[in-house]
C-alpha positions as semicolon CSV with decimal commas, in nm:
position;residue;x (nm);y (nm);z (nm)
1;M;-14,157;-0,914;7,961
2;R;-14,210;-0,999;8,315
3;D;-13,922;-1,029;8,559
4;Q;-13,655;-0,947;8,296
5;L;-13,345;-0,764;8,443
6;I;-13,277;-0,406;8,308
7;A;-12,941;-0,235;8,375
8;I;-13,007;0,151;8,368
9;V;-12,685;0,355;8,308
10;D;-12,677;0,716;8,331
11;D;-12,463;0,992;8,553
12;D;-12,771;1,202;8,597
13;D;-12,929;1,075;8,915
14;S;-13,287;1,184;8,847
15;V;-13,281;1,062;8,488
16;R;-13,156;0,716;8,618
17;V;-13,433;0,700;8,880
18;A;-13,709;0,794;8,651
19;L;-13,608;0,534;8,395
20;A;-13,586;0,267;8,653
21;S;-13,921;0,347;8,773
22;L;-14,057;0,357;8,435
23;A;-13,925;0,010;8,363
24;R;-14,060;-0,111;8,698
25;S;-14,405;0,005;8,610
26;A;-14,363;-0,215;8,314
27;G;-14,313;-0,536;8,546
28;L;-13,940;-0,523;8,480
29;R;-13,671;-0,545;8,754
30;T;-13,395;-0,307;8,728
31;K;-13,063;-0,221;8,852
32;A;-12,924;0,113;8,803
33;Y;-12,553;0,280;8,764
34;A;-12,434;0,596;8,780
35;S;-12,148;0,505;8,511
36;A;-12,051;0,274;8,220
37;A;-11,754;0,153;8,459
38;D;-11,963;0,047;8,748
39;F;-12,195;-0,147;8,515
40;L;-11,939;-0,332;8,311
41;A;-11,769;-0,429;8,673
42;E;-12,091;-0,668;8,672
43;D;-12,137;-1,030;8,526
44;L;-12,345;-0,916;8,202
45;S;-12,489;-1,261;8,221
46;F;-12,746;-1,152;8,455
47;F;-12,900;-0,883;8,245
48;D;-13,158;-0,891;7,963
49;C;-13,129;-0,550;7,818
50;V;-12,898;-0,219;7,908
51;V;-13,069;0,138;7,876
52;S;-12,776;0,374;7,884
53;D;-12,696;0,743;7,808
54;I;-12,449;0,837;7,569
55;Q;-12,282;1,135;7,720
56;M;-12,107;1,047;8,053
57;P;-11,798;1,112;8,214
58;E;-11,493;0,884;8,160
59;L;-11,670;0,597;7,980
60;S;-11,938;0,694;7,731
61;G;-12,256;0,516;7,588
62;F;-12,059;0,410;7,285
63;D;-11,767;0,269;7,501
64;L;-12,010;0,075;7,692
65;L;-12,184;-0,058;7,378
66;R;-11,825;-0,159;7,230
67;A;-11,751;-0,334;7,556
68;V;-12,095;-0,525;7,558
69;R;-12,059;-0,626;7,192
70;S;-11,723;-0,773;7,291
71;R;-11,839;-0,962;7,602
72;R;-12,196;-1,040;7,537
73;A;-12,273;-0,986;7,185
74;E;-12,660;-1,072;7,199
75;L;-12,722;-0,850;7,502
76;P;-12,963;-0,579;7,365
77;V;-12,867;-0,221;7,425
78;I;-13,056;0,087;7,376
79;L;-12,886;0,406;7,366
80;I;-13,044;0,740;7,464
81;T;-12,917;1,110;7,472
82;A;-13,023;1,462;7,502
83;F;-12,822;1,573;7,210
84;P;-12,973;1,357;6,933
85;D;-12,853;1,423;6,547
86;E;-12,845;1,210;6,250
87;R;-12,457;1,127;6,260
88;V;-12,491;1,015;6,634
89;E;-12,791;0,783;6,582
90;Q;-12,578;0,619;6,285
91;R;-12,307;0,572;6,522
92;A;-12,546;0,406;6,789
93;I;-12,712;0,161;6,537
94;S;-12,418;0,094;6,312
95;G;-12,232;0,016;6,656
96;G;-12,500;-0,240;6,741
97;A;-12,757;-0,034;6,958
98;R;-13,089;-0,209;6,896
99;F;-13,241;0,139;6,931
100;F;-13,168;0,509;6,967
101;L;-13,400;0,733;7,181
102;E;-13,422;1,103;7,259
103;K;-13,423;1,240;7,609
104;P;-13,665;1,258;7,760
105;C;-13,809;0,944;7,665
106;N;-14,154;0,902;7,544
107;P;-14,253;0,657;7,839
108;N;-14,454;0,435;7,573
109;L;-14,156;0,436;7,323
110;L;-13,912;0,330;7,586
111;V;-14,124;0,039;7,706
112;T;-14,202;-0,090;7,326
113;S;-13,840;-0,051;7,239
114;L;-13,748;-0,260;7,566
115;A;-14,026;-0,522;7,462
116;E;-13,910;-0,526;7,102
117;A;-13,514;-0,526;7,206
118;M;-13,586;-0,850;7,404
119;E;-13,790;-1,053;7,208
120;P;-13,613;-1,364;7,069
121;G;-13,483;-1,246;6,737
122;G;-13,579;-0,884;6,788
123;R;-13,456;-0,594;6,587
124;G;-13,099;-0,565;6,575
């Protein structure tokens, strides 16, 4: 899992910094974005995985997921939310998210999910 580039997308500065720090502590490189639009303006070919909040102004995590699926379908996306419920989780997974996690994320679960999502033939 070393040296892979993870996009962290969250409109909350403190969450974005915490997620990026956690990924870096697992040996991953990160690039953080305050909005889905900022991330989607990038060349997605450089990324190995995306971790995105669901509830953000303008473009949601679901909007980001749809855009990633249309531009680079194999790019793993992990969606996170502070407001989980079964309906939202089902929408995330059926939309193509590899994992759906609750904020605050359990650090071990997030690192394990990142590793699994980026495995060749990984979940999803």
